[in-house]
Short mmCIF file of C-alpha atoms in Angstrom, two decimals:
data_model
loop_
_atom_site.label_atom_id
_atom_site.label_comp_id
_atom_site.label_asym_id
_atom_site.label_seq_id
_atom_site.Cartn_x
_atom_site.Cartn_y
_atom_site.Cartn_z
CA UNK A 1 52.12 68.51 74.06
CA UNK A 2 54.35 66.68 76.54
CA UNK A 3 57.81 65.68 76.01
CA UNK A 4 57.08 62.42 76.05
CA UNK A 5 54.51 63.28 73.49
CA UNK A 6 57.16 64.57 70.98
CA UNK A 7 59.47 61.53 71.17
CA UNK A 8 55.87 59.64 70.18
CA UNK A 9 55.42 61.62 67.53
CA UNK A 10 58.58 61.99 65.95
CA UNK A 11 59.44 58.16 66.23
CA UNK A 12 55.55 57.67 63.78
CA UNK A 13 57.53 60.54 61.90
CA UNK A 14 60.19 58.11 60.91
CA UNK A 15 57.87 55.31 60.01
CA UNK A 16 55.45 57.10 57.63
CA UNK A 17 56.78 58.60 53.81
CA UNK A 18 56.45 61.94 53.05
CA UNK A 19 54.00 62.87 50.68
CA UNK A 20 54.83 64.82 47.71
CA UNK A 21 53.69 69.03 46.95
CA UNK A 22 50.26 68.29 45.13
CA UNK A 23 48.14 71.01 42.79
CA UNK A 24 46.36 73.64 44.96
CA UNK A 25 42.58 73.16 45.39
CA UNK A 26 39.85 75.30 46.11
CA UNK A 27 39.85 76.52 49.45
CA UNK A 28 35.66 76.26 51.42
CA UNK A 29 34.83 79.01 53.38
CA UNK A 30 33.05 79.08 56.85
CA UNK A 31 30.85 82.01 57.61
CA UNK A 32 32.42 81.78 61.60
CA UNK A 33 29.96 82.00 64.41
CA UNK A 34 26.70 82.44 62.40
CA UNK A 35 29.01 85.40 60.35
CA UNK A 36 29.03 88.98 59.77
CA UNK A 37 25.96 90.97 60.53
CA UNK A 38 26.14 94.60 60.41
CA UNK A 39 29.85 94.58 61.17
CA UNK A 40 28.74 92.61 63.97
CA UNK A 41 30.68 89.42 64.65
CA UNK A 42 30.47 86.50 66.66
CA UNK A 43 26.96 86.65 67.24
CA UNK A 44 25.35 83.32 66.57
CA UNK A 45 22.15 85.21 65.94
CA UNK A 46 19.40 84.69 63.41
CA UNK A 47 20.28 87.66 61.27
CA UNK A 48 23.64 86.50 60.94
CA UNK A 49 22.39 83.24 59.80
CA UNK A 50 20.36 84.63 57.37
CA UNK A 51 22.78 87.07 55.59
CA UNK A 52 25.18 84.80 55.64
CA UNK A 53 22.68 82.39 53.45
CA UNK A 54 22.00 85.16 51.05
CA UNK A 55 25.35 86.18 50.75
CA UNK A 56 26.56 82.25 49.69
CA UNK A 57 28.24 81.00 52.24
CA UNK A 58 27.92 77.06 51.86
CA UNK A 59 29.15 76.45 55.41
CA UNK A 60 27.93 77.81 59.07
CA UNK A 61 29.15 77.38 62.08
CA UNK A 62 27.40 78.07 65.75
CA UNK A 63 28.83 77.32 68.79
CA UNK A 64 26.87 75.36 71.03
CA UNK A 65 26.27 75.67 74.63
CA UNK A 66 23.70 73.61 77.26
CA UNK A 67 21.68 76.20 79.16
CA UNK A 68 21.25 76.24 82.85
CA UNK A 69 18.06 74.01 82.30
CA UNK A 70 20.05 71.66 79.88
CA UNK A 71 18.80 73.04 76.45
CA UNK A 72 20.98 73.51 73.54
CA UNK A 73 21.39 76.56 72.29
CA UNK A 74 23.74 78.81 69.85
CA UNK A 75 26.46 80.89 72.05
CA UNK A 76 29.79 81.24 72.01
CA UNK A 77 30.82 81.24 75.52
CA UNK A 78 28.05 82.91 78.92
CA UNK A 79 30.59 85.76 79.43
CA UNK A 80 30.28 86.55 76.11
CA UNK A 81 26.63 86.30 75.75
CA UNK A 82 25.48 87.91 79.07
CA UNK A 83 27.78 90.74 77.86
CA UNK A 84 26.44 91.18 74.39
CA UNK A 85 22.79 90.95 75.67
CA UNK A 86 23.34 93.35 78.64
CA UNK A 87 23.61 91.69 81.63
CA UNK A 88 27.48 91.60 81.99
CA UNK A 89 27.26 91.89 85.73
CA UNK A 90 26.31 87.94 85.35
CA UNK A 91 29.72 87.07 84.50
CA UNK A 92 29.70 83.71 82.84
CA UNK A 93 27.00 82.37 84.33
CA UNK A 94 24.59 80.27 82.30
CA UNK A 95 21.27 81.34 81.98
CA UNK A 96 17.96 79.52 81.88
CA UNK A 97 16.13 78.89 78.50
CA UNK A 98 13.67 81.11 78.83
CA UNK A 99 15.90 84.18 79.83
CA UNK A 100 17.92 83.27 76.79
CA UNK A 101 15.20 83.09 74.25
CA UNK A 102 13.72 86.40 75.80
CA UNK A 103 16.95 88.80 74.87
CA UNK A 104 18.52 90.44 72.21
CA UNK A 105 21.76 90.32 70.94
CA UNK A 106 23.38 93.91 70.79
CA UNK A 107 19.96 94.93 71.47
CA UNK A 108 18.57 93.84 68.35
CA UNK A 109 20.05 90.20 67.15
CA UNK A 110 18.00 87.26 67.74
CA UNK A 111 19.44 84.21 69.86
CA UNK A 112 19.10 80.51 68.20
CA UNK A 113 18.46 77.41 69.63
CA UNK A 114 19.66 74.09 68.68
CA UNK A 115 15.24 73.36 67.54
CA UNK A 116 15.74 77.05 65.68
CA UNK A 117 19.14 75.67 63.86
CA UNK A 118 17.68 72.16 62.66
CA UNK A 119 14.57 73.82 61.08
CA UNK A 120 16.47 76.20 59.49
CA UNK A 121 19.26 74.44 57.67
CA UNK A 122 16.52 70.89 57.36
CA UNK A 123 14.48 73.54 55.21
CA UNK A 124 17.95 74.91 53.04
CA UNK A 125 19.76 71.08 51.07
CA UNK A 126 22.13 73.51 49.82
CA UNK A 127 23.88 74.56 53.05
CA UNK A 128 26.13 72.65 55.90
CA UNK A 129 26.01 73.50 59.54
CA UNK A 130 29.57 73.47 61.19
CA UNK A 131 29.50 72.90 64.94
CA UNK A 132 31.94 73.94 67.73
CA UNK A 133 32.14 73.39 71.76
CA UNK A 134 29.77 70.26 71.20
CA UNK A 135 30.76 66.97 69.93
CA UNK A 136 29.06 64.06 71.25
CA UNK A 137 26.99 61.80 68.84
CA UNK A 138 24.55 61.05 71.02
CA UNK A 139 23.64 65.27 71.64
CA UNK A 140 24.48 66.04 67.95
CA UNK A 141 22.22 63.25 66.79
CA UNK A 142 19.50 64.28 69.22
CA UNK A 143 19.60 67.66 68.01
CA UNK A 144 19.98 67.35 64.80
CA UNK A 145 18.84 63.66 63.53
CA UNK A 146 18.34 64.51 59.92
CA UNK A 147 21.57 66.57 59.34
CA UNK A 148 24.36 64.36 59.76
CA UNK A 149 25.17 64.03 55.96
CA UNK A 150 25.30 67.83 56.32
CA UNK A 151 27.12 68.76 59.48
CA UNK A 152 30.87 69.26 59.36
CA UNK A 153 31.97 68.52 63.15
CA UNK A 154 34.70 69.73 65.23
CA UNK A 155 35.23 66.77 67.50
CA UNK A 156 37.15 67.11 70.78
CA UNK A 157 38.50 63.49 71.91
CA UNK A 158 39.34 60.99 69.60
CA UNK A 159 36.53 58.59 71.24
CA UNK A 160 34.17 61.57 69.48
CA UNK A 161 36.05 61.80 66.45
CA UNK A 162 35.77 57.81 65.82
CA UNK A 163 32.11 57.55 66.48
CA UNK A 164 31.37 60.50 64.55
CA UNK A 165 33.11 59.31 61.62
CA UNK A 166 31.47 55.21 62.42
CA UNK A 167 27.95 56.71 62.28
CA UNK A 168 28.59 58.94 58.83
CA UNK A 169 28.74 62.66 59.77
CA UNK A 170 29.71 64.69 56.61
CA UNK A 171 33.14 65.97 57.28
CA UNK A 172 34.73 65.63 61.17
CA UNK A 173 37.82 67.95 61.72
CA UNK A 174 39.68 67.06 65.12
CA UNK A 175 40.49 69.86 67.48
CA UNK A 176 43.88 71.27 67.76
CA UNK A 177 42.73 72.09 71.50
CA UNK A 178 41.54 68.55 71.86
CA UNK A 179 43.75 67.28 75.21
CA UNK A 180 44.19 64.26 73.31
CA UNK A 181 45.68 65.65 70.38
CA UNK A 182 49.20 64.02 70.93
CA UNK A 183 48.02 60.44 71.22
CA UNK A 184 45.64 60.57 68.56
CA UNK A 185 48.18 62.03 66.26
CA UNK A 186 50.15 59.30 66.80
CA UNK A 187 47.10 56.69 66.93
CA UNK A 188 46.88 58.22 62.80
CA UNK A 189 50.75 57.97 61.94
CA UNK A 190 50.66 54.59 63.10
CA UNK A 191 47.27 53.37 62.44
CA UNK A 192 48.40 50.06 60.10
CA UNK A 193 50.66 48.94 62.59
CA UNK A 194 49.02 49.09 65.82
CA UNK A 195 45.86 50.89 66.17
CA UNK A 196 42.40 49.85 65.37
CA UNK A 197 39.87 52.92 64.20
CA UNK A 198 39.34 55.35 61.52
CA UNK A 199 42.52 57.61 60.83
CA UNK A 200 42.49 61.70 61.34
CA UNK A 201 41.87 63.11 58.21
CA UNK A 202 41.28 66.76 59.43
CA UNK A 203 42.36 68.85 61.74
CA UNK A 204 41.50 72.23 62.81
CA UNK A 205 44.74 75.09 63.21
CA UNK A 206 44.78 78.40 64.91
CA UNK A 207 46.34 80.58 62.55
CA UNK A 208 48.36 82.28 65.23
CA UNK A 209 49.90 78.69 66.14
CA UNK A 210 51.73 77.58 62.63
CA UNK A 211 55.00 78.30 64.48
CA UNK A 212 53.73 75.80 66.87
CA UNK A 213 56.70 73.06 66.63
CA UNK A 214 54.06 70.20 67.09
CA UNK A 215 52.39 72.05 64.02
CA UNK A 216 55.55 72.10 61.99
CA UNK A 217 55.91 68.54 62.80
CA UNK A 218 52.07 67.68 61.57
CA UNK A 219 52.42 69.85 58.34
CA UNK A 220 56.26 68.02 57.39
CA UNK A 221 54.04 64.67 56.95
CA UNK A 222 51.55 66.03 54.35
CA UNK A 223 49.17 63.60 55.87
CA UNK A 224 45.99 65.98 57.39
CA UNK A 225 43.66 68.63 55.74
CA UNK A 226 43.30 71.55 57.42
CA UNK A 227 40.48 74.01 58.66
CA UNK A 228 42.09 76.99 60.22
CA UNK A 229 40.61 79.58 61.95
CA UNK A 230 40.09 82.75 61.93
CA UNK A 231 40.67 84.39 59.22
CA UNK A 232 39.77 87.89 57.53
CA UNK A 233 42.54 88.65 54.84
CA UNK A 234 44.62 85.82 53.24
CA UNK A 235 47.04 87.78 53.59
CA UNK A 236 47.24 86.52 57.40
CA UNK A 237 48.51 83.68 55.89
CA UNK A 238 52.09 83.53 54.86
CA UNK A 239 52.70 81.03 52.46
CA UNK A 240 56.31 80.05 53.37
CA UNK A 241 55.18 78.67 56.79
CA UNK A 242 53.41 75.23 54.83
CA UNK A 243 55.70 72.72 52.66
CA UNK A 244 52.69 72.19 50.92
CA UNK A 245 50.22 75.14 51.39
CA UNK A 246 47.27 72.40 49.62
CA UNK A 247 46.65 71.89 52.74
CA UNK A 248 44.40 73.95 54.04
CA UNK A 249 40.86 73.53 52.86
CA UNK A 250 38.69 75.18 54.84
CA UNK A 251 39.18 78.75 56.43
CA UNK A 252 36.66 80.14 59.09
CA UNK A 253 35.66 83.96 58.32
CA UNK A 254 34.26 86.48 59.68
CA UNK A 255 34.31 88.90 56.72
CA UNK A 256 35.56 87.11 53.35
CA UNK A 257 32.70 87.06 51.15
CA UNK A 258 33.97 87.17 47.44
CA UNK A 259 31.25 84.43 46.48
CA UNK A 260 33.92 83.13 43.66
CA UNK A 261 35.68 81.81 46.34
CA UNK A 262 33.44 79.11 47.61
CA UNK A 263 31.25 78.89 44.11
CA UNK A 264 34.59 78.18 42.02
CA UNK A 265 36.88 77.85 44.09
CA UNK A 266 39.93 79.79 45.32
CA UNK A 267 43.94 79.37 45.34
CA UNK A 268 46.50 80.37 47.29
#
């Protein structure tokens, strides 16, 4: 955030009441990229998918990349990919459809598209697909034009974040690594005042930036739920860094699976 940014933001500080410490809530769990599998992790694979249905997980998320051909598919970055499927000597470089369909991940995951994703979760009411890397309407709806009212999205400009809210996604959590976090922060603080458009009501948090002082700023107003990410152990999260540790609502996982936690909730 710039410095101009910060005199913004702490001038929409002074204009908006603090909100009081409120009960704690149950906290919703996100079985991160696809989930475990085998102590396998980020794999955005089938089997992931699947065990992390049977296992309870409510909410899924994939990361979404276009192939070289333009098709959607579930990956979390081409480096990543090319490495996991053997061909590491292609760096990051996207491949076509058909070469991505055709591998395995770790030698024996299977690769999703965005067709293999709708299917699946159109066939399961009970579950939500989270989405990252991907957040225009028009893809998400084109992709997925059934699913809205059960897709939590993580949007990545505030023109995203307003549309997808306008047309009635389920849940919409703006991107701490949006680069236009600042103004839209301070687009929300002053919202009745000056700005037209539907105010942030969730953000997304690194866990390893809650010394962040634009952070400490955001969590002093009480005024966002948050979905941070990733974590394995609450016991990554110390308690003495939120005024009012309520707050967080959603946690991405890669291994948390008590199913108490997202069947009956959980506290901090």
């Amino acid at each position: 955030m710039r410095i101009r940014d910060f005199g913004v933001l702490i001038i929409a500080i002074m204009l908006v009441a603090c909100g009081g410490k409120t009960p704690q809530t149950p906290v919703e769990l996100i079985a991160h990229a696809g989930g475990e599998v085998d102590g396998c992790v980020y794999t955005n694979s089938r089997e992931a998918l699947e065990k992390s249905v049977s296992a309870g997980y409510r909410y899924i998320e994939f990361d979404l990349l276009f192939t070289a051909d333009s098709v959607l598919v579930a990956a979390h970055d081409w480096e990543l990919f090319n490495s996991q499927t053997g061909y590491a000597h292609k760096g990051d470089t996207a491949p076509t459809f058909a070469d991505f369909a055709s591998r395995r991940i770790l030698g024996r995951y299977t690769p999703l598209s965005a067709a293999d994703l709708n299917r699946f979760f159109e066939c399961d009411s009970a579950i939500y697909l989270v989405t990252d890397k991907v957040s225009a309407p028009e893809v998400l709806a084109a992709y997925f034009p059934k699913l809205k009212e059960r897709m939590v999205v993580e949007a990545f400009s505030y023109s995203d974040y307003k549309r997808l809210v306008q047309q009635g996604y389920h849940r919409v959590l703006y991107s701490c690594l949006a680069g236009d976090i600042s103004g839209a922060l301070v687009k929300h603080l002053l919202f009745h005042r000056l700005f037209k458009g539907p105010k942030i009501e969730w953000i997304t948090m690194y866990a390893g930036e809650l010394d962040n002082i634009a952070f400490r700023l955001i969590d002093a107003l009480a005024a966002f739920n948050i979905a941070l990410f990733t974590i394995n152990d609450y016991a990554q999260i110390p308690q003495n860094k939120f005024r009012d540790i309520n707050k967080v609502k959603m946690i991405y996982t890669d291994k948390i699976k008590d199913s108490s936690l997202y069947n009956k909730g959980s506290e901090f």
